[in-house]
Coordinates of C-alpha atoms and ligand atoms in Angstrom, one line a residue:
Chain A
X949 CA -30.2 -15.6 29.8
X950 CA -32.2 -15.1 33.2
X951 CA -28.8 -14.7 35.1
X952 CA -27.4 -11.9 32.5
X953 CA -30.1 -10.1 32.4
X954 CA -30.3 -9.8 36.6
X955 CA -26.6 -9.1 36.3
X956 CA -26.9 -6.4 33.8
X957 CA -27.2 -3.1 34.9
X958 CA -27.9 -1.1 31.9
X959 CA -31.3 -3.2 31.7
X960 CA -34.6 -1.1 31.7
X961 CA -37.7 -2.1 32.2
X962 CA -39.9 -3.0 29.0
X963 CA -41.9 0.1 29.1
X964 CA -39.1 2.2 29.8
X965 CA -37.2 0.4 26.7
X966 CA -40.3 1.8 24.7
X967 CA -40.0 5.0 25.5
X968 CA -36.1 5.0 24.3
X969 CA -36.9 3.2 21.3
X970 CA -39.3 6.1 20.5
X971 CA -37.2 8.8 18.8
X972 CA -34.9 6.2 16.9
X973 CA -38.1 4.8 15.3
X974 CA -39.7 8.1 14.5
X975 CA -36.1 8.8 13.1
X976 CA -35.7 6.1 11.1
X977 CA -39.2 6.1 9.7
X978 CA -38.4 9.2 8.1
X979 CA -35.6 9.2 6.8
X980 CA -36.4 5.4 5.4
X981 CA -39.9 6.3 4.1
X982 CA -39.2 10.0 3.5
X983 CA -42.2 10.2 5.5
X984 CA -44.4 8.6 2.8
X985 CA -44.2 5.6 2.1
X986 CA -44.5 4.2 -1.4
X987 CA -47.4 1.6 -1.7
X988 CA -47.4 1.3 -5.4
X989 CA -44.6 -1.6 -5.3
X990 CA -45.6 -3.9 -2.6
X991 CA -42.1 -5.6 -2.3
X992 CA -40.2 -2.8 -1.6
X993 CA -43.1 -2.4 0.9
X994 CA -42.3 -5.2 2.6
X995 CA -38.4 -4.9 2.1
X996 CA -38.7 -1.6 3.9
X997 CA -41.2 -2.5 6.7
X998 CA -38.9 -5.9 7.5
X999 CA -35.9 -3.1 7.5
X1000 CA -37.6 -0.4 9.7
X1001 CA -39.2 -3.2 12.2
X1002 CA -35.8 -5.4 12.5
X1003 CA -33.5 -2.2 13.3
X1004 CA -36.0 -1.2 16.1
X1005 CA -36.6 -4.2 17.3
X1006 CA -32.2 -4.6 17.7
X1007 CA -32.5 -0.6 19.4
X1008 CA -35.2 -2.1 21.5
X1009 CA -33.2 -5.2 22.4
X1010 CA -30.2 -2.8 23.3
X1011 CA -31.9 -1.3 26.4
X1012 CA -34.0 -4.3 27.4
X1013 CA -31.5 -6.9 27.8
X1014 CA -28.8 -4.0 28.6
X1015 CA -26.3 -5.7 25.8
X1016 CA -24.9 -3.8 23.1
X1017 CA -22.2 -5.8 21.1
X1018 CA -24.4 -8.9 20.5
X1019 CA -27.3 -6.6 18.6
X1020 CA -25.1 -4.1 17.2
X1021 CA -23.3 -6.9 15.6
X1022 CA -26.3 -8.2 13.6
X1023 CA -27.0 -5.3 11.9
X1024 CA -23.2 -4.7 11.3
X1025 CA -22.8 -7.6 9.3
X1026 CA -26.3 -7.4 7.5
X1027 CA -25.1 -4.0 6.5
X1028 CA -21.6 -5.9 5.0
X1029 CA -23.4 -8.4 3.2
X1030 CA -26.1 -6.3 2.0
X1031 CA -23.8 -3.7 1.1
X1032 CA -21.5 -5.9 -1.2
X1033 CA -24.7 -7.3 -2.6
X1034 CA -25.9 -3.9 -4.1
X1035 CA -22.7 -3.5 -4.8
X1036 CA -22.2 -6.4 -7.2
X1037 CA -26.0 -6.1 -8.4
X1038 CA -25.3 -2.4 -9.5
X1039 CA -21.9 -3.4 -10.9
X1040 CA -23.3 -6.7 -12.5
X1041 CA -26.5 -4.9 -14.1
X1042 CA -24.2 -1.9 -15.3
X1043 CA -21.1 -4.3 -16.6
X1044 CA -22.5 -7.9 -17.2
X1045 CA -19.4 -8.6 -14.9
X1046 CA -17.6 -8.0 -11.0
X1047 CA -14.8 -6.6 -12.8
X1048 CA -14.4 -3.0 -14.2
X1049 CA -12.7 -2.5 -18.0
X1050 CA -10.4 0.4 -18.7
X1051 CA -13.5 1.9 -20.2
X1052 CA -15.0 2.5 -16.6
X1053 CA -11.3 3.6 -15.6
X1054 CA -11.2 6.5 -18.2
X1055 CA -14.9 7.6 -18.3
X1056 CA -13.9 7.9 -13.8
X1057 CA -17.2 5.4 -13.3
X1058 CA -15.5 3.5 -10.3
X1059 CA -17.8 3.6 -6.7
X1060 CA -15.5 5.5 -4.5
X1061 CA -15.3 3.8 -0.8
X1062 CA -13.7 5.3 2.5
X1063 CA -10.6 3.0 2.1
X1064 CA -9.5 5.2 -0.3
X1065 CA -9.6 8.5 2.2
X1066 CA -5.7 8.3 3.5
X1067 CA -3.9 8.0 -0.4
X1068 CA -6.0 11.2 -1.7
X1069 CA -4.7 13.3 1.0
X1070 CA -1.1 14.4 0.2
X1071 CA -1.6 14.6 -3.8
X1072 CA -4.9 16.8 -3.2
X1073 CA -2.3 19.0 -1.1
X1074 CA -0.3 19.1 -3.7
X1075 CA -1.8 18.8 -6.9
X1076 CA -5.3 20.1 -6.0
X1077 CA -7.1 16.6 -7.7
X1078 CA -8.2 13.6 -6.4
X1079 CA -6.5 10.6 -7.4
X1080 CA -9.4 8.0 -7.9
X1081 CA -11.3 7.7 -11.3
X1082 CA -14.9 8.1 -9.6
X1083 CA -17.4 11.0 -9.9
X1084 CA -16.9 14.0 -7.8
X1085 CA -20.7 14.0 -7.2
X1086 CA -23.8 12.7 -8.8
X1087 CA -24.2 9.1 -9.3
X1088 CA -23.9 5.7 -7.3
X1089 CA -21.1 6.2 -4.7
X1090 CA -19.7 9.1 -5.2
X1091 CA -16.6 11.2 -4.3
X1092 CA -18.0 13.7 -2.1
X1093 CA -21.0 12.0 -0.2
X1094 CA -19.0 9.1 1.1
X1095 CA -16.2 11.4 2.2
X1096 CA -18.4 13.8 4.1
X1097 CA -20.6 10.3 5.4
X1098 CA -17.1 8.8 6.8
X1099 CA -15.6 12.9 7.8
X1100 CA -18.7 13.1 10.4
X1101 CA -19.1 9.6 11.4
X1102 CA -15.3 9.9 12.4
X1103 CA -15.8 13.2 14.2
X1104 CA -18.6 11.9 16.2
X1105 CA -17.7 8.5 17.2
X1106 CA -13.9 8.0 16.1
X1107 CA -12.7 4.9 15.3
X1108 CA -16.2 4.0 16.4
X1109 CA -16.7 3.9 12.8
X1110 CA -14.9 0.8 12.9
X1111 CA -17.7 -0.8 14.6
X1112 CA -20.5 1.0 13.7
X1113 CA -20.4 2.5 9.8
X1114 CA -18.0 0.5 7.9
X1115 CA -19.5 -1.4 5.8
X1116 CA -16.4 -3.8 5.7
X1117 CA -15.7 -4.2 8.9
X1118 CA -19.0 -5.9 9.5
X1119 CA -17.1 -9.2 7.3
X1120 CA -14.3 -9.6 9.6
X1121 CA -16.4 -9.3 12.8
X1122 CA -18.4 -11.8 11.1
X1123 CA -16.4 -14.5 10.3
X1124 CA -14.4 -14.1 14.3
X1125 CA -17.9 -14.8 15.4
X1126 CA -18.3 -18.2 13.9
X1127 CA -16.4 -20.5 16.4
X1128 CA -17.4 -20.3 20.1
X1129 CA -13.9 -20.5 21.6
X1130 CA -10.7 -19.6 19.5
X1131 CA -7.8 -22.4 17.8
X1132 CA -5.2 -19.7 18.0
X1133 CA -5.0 -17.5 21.0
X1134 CA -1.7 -16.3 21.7
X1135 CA -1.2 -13.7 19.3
X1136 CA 1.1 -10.7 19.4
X1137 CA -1.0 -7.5 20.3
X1138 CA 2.5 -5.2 18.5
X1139 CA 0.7 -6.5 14.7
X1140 CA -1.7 -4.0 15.7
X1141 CA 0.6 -1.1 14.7
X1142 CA 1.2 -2.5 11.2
X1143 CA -2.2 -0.5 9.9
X1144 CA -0.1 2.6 10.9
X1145 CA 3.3 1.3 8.9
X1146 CA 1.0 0.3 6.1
X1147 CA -0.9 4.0 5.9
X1148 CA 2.5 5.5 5.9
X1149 CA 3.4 3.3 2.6
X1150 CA 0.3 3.9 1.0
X1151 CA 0.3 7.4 1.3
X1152 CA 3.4 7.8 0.5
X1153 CA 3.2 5.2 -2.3
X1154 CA 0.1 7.0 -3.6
X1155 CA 1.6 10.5 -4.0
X1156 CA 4.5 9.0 -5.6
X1157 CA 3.0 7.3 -7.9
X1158 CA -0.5 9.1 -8.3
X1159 CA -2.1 6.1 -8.2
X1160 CA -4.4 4.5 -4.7
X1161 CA -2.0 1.6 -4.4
X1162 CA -3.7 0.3 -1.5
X1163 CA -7.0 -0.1 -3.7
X1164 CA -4.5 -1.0 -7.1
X1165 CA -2.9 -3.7 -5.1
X1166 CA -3.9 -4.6 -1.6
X1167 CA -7.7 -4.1 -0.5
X1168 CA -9.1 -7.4 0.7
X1169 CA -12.3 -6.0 -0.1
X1170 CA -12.0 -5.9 -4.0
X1171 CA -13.0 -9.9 -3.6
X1172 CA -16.6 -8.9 -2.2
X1173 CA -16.9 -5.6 -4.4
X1174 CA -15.2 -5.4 -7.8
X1175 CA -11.9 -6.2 -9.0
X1176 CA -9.6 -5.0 -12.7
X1177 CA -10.3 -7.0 -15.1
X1178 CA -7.8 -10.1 -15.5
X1179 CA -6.2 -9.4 -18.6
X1180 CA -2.4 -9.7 -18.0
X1181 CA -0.1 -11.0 -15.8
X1182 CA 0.1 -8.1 -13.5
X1183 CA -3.7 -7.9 -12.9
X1184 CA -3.3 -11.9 -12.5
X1185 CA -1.4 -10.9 -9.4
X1186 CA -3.2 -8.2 -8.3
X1187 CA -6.7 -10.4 -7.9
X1188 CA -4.3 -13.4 -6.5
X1189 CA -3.4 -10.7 -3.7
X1190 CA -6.9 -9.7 -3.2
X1191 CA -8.1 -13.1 -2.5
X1192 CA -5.8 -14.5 -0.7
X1193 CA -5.8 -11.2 1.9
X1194 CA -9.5 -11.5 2.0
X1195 CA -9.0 -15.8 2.5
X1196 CA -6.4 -15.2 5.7
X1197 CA -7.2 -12.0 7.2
X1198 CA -11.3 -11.6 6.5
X1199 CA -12.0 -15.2 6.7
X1200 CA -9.5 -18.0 7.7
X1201 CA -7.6 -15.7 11.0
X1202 CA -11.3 -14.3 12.6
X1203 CA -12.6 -18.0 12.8
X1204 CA -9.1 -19.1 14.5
X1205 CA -8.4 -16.0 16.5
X1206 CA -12.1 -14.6 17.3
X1207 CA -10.4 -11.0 16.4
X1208 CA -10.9 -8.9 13.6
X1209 CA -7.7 -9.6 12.1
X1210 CA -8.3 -7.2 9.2
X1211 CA -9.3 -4.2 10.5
X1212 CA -6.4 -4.8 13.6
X1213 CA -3.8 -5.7 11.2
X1214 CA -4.5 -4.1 7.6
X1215 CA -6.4 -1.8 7.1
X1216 CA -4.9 2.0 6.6
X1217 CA -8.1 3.8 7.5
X1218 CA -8.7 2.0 10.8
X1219 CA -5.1 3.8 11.8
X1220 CA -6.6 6.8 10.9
X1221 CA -9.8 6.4 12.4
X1222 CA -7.7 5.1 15.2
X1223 CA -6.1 8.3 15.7
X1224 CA -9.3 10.6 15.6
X1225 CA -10.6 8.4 18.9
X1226 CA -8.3 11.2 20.4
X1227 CA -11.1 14.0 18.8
X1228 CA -14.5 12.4 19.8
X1229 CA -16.7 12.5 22.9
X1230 CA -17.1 8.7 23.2
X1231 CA -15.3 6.9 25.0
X1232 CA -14.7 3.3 26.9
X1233 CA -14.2 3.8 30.8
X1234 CA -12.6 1.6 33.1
X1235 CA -14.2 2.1 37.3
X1236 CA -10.6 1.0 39.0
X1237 CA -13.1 0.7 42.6
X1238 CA -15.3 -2.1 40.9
X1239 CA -13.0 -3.9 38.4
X1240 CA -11.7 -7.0 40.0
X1241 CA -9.2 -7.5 37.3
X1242 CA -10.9 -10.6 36.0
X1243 CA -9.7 -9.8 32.7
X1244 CA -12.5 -11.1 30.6
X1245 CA -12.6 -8.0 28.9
X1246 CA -9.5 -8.3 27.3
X1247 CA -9.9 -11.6 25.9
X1248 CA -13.0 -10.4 24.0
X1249 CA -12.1 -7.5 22.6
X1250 CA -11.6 -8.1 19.0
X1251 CA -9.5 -5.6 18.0
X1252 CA -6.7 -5.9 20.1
X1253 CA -8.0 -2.5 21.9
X1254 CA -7.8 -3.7 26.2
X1255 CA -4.7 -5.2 27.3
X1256 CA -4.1 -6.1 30.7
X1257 CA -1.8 -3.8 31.2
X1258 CA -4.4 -1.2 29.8
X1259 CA -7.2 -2.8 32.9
X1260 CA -4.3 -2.2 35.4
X1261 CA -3.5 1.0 34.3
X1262 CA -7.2 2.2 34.6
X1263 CA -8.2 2.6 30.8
X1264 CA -8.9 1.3 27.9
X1265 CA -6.3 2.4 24.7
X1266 CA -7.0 4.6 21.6
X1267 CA -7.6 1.6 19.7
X1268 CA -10.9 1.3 20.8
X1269 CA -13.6 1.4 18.5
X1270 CA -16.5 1.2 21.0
X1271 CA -18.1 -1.9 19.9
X1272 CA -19.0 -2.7 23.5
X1273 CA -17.9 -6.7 23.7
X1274 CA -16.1 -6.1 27.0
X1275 CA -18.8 -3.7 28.2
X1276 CA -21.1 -6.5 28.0
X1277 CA -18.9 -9.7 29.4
X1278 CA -18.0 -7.6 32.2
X1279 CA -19.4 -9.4 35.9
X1280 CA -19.0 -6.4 37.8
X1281 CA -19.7 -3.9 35.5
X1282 CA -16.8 -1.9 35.7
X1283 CA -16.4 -1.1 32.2
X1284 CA -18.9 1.0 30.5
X1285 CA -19.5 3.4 27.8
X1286 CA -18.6 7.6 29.2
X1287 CA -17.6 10.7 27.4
X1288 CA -14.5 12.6 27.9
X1289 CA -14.7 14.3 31.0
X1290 CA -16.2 12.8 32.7
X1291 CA -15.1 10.6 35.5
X1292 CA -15.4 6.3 35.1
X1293 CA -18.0 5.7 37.3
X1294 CA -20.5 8.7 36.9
X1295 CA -22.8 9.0 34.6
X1296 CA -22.8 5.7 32.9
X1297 CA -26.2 5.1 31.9
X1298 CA -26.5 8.9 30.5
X1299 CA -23.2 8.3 28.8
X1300 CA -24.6 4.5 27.0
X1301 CA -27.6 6.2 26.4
X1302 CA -26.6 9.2 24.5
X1303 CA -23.7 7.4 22.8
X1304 CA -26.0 4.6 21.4
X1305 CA -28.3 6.9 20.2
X1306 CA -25.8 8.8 18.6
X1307 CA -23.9 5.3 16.9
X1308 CA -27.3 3.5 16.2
X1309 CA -28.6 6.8 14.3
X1310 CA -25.9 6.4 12.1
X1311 CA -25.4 2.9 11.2
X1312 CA -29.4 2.9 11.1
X1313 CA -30.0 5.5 8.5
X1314 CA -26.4 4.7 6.8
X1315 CA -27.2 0.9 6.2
X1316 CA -31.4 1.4 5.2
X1317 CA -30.9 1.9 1.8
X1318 CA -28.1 -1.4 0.6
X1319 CA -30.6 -3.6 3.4
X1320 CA -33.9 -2.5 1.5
X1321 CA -32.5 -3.1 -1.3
X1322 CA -31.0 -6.1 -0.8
X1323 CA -34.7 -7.6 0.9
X1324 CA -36.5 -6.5 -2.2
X1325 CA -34.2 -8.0 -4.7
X1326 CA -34.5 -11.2 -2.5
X1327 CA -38.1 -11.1 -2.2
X1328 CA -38.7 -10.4 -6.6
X1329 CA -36.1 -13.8 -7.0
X1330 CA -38.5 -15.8 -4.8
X1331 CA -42.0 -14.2 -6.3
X1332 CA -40.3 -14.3 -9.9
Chain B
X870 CA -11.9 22.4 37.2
X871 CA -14.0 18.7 37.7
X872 CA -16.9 20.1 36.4
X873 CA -16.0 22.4 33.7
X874 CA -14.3 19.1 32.3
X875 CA -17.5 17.5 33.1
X876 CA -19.7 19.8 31.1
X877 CA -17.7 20.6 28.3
X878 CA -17.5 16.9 27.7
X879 CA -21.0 16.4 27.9
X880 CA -21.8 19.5 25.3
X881 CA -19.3 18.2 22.9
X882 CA -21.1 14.6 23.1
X883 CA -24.4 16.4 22.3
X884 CA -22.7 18.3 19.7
X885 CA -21.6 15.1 18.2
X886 CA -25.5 13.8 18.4
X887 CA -26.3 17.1 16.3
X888 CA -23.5 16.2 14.1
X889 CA -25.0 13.1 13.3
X890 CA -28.5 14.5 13.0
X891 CA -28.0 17.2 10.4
X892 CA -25.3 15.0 8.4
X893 CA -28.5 13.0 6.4
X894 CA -30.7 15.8 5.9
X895 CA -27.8 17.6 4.8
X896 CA -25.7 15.3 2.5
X897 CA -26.9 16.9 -0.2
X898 CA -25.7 19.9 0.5
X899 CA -22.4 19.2 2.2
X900 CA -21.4 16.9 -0.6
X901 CA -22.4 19.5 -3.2
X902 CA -20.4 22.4 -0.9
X903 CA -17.4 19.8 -0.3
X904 CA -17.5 19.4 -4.7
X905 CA -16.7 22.9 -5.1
X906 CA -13.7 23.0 -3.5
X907 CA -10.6 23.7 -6.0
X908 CA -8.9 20.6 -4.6
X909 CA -11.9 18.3 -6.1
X910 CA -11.3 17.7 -9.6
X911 CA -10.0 14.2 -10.8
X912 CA -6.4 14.2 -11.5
X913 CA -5.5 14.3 -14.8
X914 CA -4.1 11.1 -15.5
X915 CA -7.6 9.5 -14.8
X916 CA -10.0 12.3 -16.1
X917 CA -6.9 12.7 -19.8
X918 CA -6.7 16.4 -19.3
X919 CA -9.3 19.7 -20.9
X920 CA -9.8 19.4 -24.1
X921 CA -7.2 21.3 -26.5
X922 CA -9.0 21.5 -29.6
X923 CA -11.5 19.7 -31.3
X924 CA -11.7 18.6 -35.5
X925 CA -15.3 18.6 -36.2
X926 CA -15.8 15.3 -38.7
X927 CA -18.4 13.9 -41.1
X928 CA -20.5 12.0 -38.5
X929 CA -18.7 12.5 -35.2
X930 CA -16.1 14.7 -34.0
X931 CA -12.6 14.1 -32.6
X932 CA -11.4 16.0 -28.8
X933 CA -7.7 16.6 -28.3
X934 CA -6.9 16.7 -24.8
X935 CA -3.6 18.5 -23.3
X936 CA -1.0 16.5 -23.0
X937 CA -0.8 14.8 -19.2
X938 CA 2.6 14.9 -17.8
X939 CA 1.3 15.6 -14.2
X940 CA 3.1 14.6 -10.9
X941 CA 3.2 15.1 -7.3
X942 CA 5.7 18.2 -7.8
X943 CA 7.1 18.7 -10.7
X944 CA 5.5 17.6 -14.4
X945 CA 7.1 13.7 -15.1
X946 CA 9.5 12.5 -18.0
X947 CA 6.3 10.2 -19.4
X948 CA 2.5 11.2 -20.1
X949 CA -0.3 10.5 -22.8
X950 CA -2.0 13.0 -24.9
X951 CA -5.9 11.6 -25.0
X952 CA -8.1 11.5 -28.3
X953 CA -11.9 10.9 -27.9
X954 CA -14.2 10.6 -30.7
X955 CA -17.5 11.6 -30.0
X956 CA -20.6 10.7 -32.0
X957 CA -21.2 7.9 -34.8
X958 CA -17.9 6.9 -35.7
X959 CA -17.3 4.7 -38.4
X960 CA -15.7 1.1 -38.2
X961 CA -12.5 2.3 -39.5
X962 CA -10.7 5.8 -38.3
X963 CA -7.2 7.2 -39.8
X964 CA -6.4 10.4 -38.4
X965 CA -3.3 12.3 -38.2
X966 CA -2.7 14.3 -35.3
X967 CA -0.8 17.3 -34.4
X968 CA -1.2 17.4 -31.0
X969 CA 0.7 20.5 -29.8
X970 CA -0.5 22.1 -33.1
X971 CA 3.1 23.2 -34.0
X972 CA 2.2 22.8 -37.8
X973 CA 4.1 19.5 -37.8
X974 CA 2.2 15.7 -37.9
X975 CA 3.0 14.1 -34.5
X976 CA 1.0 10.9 -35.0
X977 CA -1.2 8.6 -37.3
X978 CA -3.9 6.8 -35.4
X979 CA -5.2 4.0 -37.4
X980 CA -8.0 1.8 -35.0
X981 CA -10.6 -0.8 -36.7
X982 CA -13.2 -0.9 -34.1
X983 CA -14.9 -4.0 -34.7
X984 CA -11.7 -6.1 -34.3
X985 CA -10.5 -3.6 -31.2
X986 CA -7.3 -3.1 -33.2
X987 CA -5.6 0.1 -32.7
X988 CA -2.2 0.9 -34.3
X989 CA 0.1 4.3 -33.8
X990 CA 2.7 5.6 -36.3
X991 CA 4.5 7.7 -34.5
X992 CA 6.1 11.0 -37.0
X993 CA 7.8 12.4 -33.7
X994 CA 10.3 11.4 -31.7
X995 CA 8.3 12.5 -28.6
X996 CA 5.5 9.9 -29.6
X997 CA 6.3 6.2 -27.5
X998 CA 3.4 4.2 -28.5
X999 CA -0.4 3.2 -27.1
X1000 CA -0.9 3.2 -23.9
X1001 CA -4.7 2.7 -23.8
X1002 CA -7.6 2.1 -26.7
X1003 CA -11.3 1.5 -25.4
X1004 CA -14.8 1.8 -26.4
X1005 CA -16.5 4.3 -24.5
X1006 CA -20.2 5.4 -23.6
X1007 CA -19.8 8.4 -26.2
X1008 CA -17.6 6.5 -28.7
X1009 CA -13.9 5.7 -28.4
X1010 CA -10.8 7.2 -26.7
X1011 CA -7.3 6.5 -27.3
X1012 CA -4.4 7.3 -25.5
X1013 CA -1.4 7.8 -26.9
X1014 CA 2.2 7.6 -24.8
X1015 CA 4.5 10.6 -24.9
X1016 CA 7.9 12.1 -24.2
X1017 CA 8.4 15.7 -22.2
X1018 CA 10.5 17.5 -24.3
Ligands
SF4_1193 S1 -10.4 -1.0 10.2 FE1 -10.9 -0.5 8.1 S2 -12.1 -2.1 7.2 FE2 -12.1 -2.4 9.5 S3 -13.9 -1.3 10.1 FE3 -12.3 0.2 10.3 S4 -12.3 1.3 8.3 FE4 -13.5 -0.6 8.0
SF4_1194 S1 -12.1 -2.2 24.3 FE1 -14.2 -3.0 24.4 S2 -15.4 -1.6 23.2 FE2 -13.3 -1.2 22.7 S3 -12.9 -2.5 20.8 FE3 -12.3 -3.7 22.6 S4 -14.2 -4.9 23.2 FE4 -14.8 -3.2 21.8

């Protein structure tokens, strides 16, 4: 631990760690406690205290040790698994049951989630609706909050998203973190255009048909969230598919490979989010003077983002979504966070700075509420 | 040249901190803007089309939708016209419905709701069958399968 920290060189001093801790926890205390917090039920107290000191203490943790991946990643996949648990709680308490009846289909009362972002495009071109049986706006996960969350997420930090707002992704990166060295490690890097093959079926699929088809048929997710109801043979298949997708690409392929095989491999809105990379300010820089081509960096890199052709050629591709694995396995630290622009090299500490306040903001104030609520519901099971 | 690219880059990354700033405080508003936009209604064949025309009844009343032949381009060969009754409905319902309100009896909808048993007579030959009978939050709503003319 000693020897990485001397190594680093994005490590501050404690005091100076402090003071660029400040703003995120003056942030955050706001917008968790709406700058009063409510003392009349003592376990959502707690719930938000534990929430508001364990995000700051990771922010802290990012400029004192000078790592980035290794504390992002923690709150990442709390965020998943606390998501999918106020999910299923919501769903449960509203249903009695994970699945969703016809009745929820045709009173439009299914949670609308970013996955479905690429299949509504063409029909509301064409046929000025949205093609998902959710609210438009009001109620728990609707229509037009989670598109405008994901629309300026994806502006900002492109498929930086990937790493740090999707509250899926956070599964995948969990599960390839499990073994210390991977089983499988020769794996073709060309599966990582099949996202863009798949959002081409699926959108075309979808304005075909009318219907999400990646969500009706495909999304890996549906096993942690909510599924149809198994009535018939067809939604038989339909939650066979879901689980076994979520089995091999969410679960069984991270622990083997240590790469997000999901998100690299499936998912439609990662090509997407892939493609706005080319649209945000953040980037990944490679310094060609200090990189001594050791190529640790593209072994770690989960999501198939850093060849070594990529390290030889100087920079790192448009799959990137900024997580910051190889920034911090990197000896020489010749790969860093930078904005567009600017030249690798320069202004690499500004350029971490700004773009961790800018990601952490986000995932921070995004994540509070399914992590409160998730603590609180824990803590009334062990009081109750 | 260097440093113009190096400034603009730098404004655009604080533009993208401001971007994230005002996107919580403003949520609210943007989502409630983005909901106005003519483009975000739900389609049709999830929402079952405006209401038509309504038959007031003895404890409840019964909504006729607009038939829902909607596609991409064009309107398709296959849709649903969509009944809801609103209210306190009673265990059995028999209605007879004249959906395009051409004078002539299109359908009988017979559903006993305890046992979730719904059955269609079609009187048209543009009437296929049910497509979808549920209990809802404000009662029940059927939908029943039909043929563009
Ligand atoms: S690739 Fe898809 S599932 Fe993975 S993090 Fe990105 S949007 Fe989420
Ligand atoms: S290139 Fe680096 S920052 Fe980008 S996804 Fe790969 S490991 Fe993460």
């Amino acid at each position: 631990m000693e020897k990485e920290l001397v190594i680093n060189g994005y490590r501050k001093s404690f005091g100076k760690s402090l003071l660029y801790t400040l703003p995120v926890f003056l942030i955050t205390f706001v917008f968790m406690s709406g700058g009063r917090p409510d003392f009349s039920d003592p376990a959502r107290l707690v719930a938000l205290l534990v929430t508001f000191a364990g995000m700051n203490l990771l922010y802290f943790l990012m400029h004192y040790t000078g790592r980035t991946d290794r504390y992002r990643a923690i709150l990442f996949i709390i965020f998943a698994l606390s998501l999918s648990f106020t999910l299923i709680s919501n769903i449960v308490q509203m249903r009695n049951s994970m699945s969703f009846s016809q009745s929820d289909i045709v009173e439009c009362r299914i949670p609308f989630c970013h996955l479905v972002i690429p299949m509504m495009i063409i029909p509301a071109a064409f046929t000025k609706s949205i093609i998902f049986p959710g609210s438009i706006i009001g109620g728990f996960a609707d229509i037009s909050s989670m598109v405008i969350l994901w629309l300026f997420a994806t502006i900002a930090l492109g498929r930086g998203f990937c790493s740090w707002g999707c509250f899926y992704g956070g599964w995948d990166d969990g599960f390839s973190r499990i073994r210390k060295k991977p089983l499988l490690k020769k794996i073709s890097d060309s599966w990582k255009w099949m996202p863009f093959a798949l959002l081409l079926m699926v959108m075309l699929t979808a304005a075909m048909t009318l219907v999400p088809t990646y969500c009706d048929w495909i999304c890996p997710f549906k096993a942690v969230t909510e599924f149809e109801q198994v009535t018939d043979t067809e939604s038989a298949i339909k939650a066979g598919i879901f689980i076994s997708l979520f089995g091999g690409l969410v679960v069984a392929l991270p622990v083997v490979t240590r790469k997000r095989t999901q998100c690299s491999f499936l998912c439609p809105l990662g090509a997407i989010n892939t493609l706005s990379n080319k649209i945000t300010p953040f980037t990944v820089k490679i310094d060609n003077e200090k990189c001594t081509k050791c190529y640790k960096c593209t072994t770690v890199c989960p999501l198939f983002a850093l060849s070594r052709e990529d390290v030889n050629g100087g920079r790192v591709s448009v799959f990137c979504s900024k997580c910051g694995k190889c920034v911090d396995v990197c000896p020489n630290n010749a790969i860093h966070f930078g904005i567009k622009g600017v030249p690798a090299g320069s202004f690499r500490n500004f350029s971490r700075n700004l773009f961790l306040f800018v990601s952490f903001i986000f995932i921070s104030i995004f994540s509070a509420g399914s992590i409160i609520n998730t603590i609180q519901s824990l803590l009334n099971f062990i009081i109750s | 040249m260097k440093k113009i690219k190096i400034i603009s880059g730098i404004i655009w990354a604080f533009m993208a901190l401001i971007i994230i700033l005002i996107l919580f405080p403003g949520l609210n508003s943007f989502s409630v803007a983005l909901s106005k936009l003519p483009f975000m209604k739900i389609n049709p064949n999830f929402a079952g089309g405006d209401a038509a025309f309504s038959y007031v009844q003895e404890r409840c009343t019964l909504v006729v939708r607009k038939p829902v032949f909607d596609g991409l381009l064009s309107e398709r060969k296959h849709g649903f016209v969509q009944l809801d009754w609103r209210g306190e409905l009673p265990d059995v319902i028999s209605d007879t419905i004249d959906f395009d309100r051409d004078g002539g009896s299109d359908f009988v909808v017979n559903l006993k709701r305890n046992d979730a048993v719904t059955v269609i007579n079609p009187l048209s030959d543009l009437v296929t069958g049910l497509n979808v009978s549920v209990p809802t939050s404000y009662g029940w709503t059927v939908r029943v399968g039909l043929k563009r003319e």
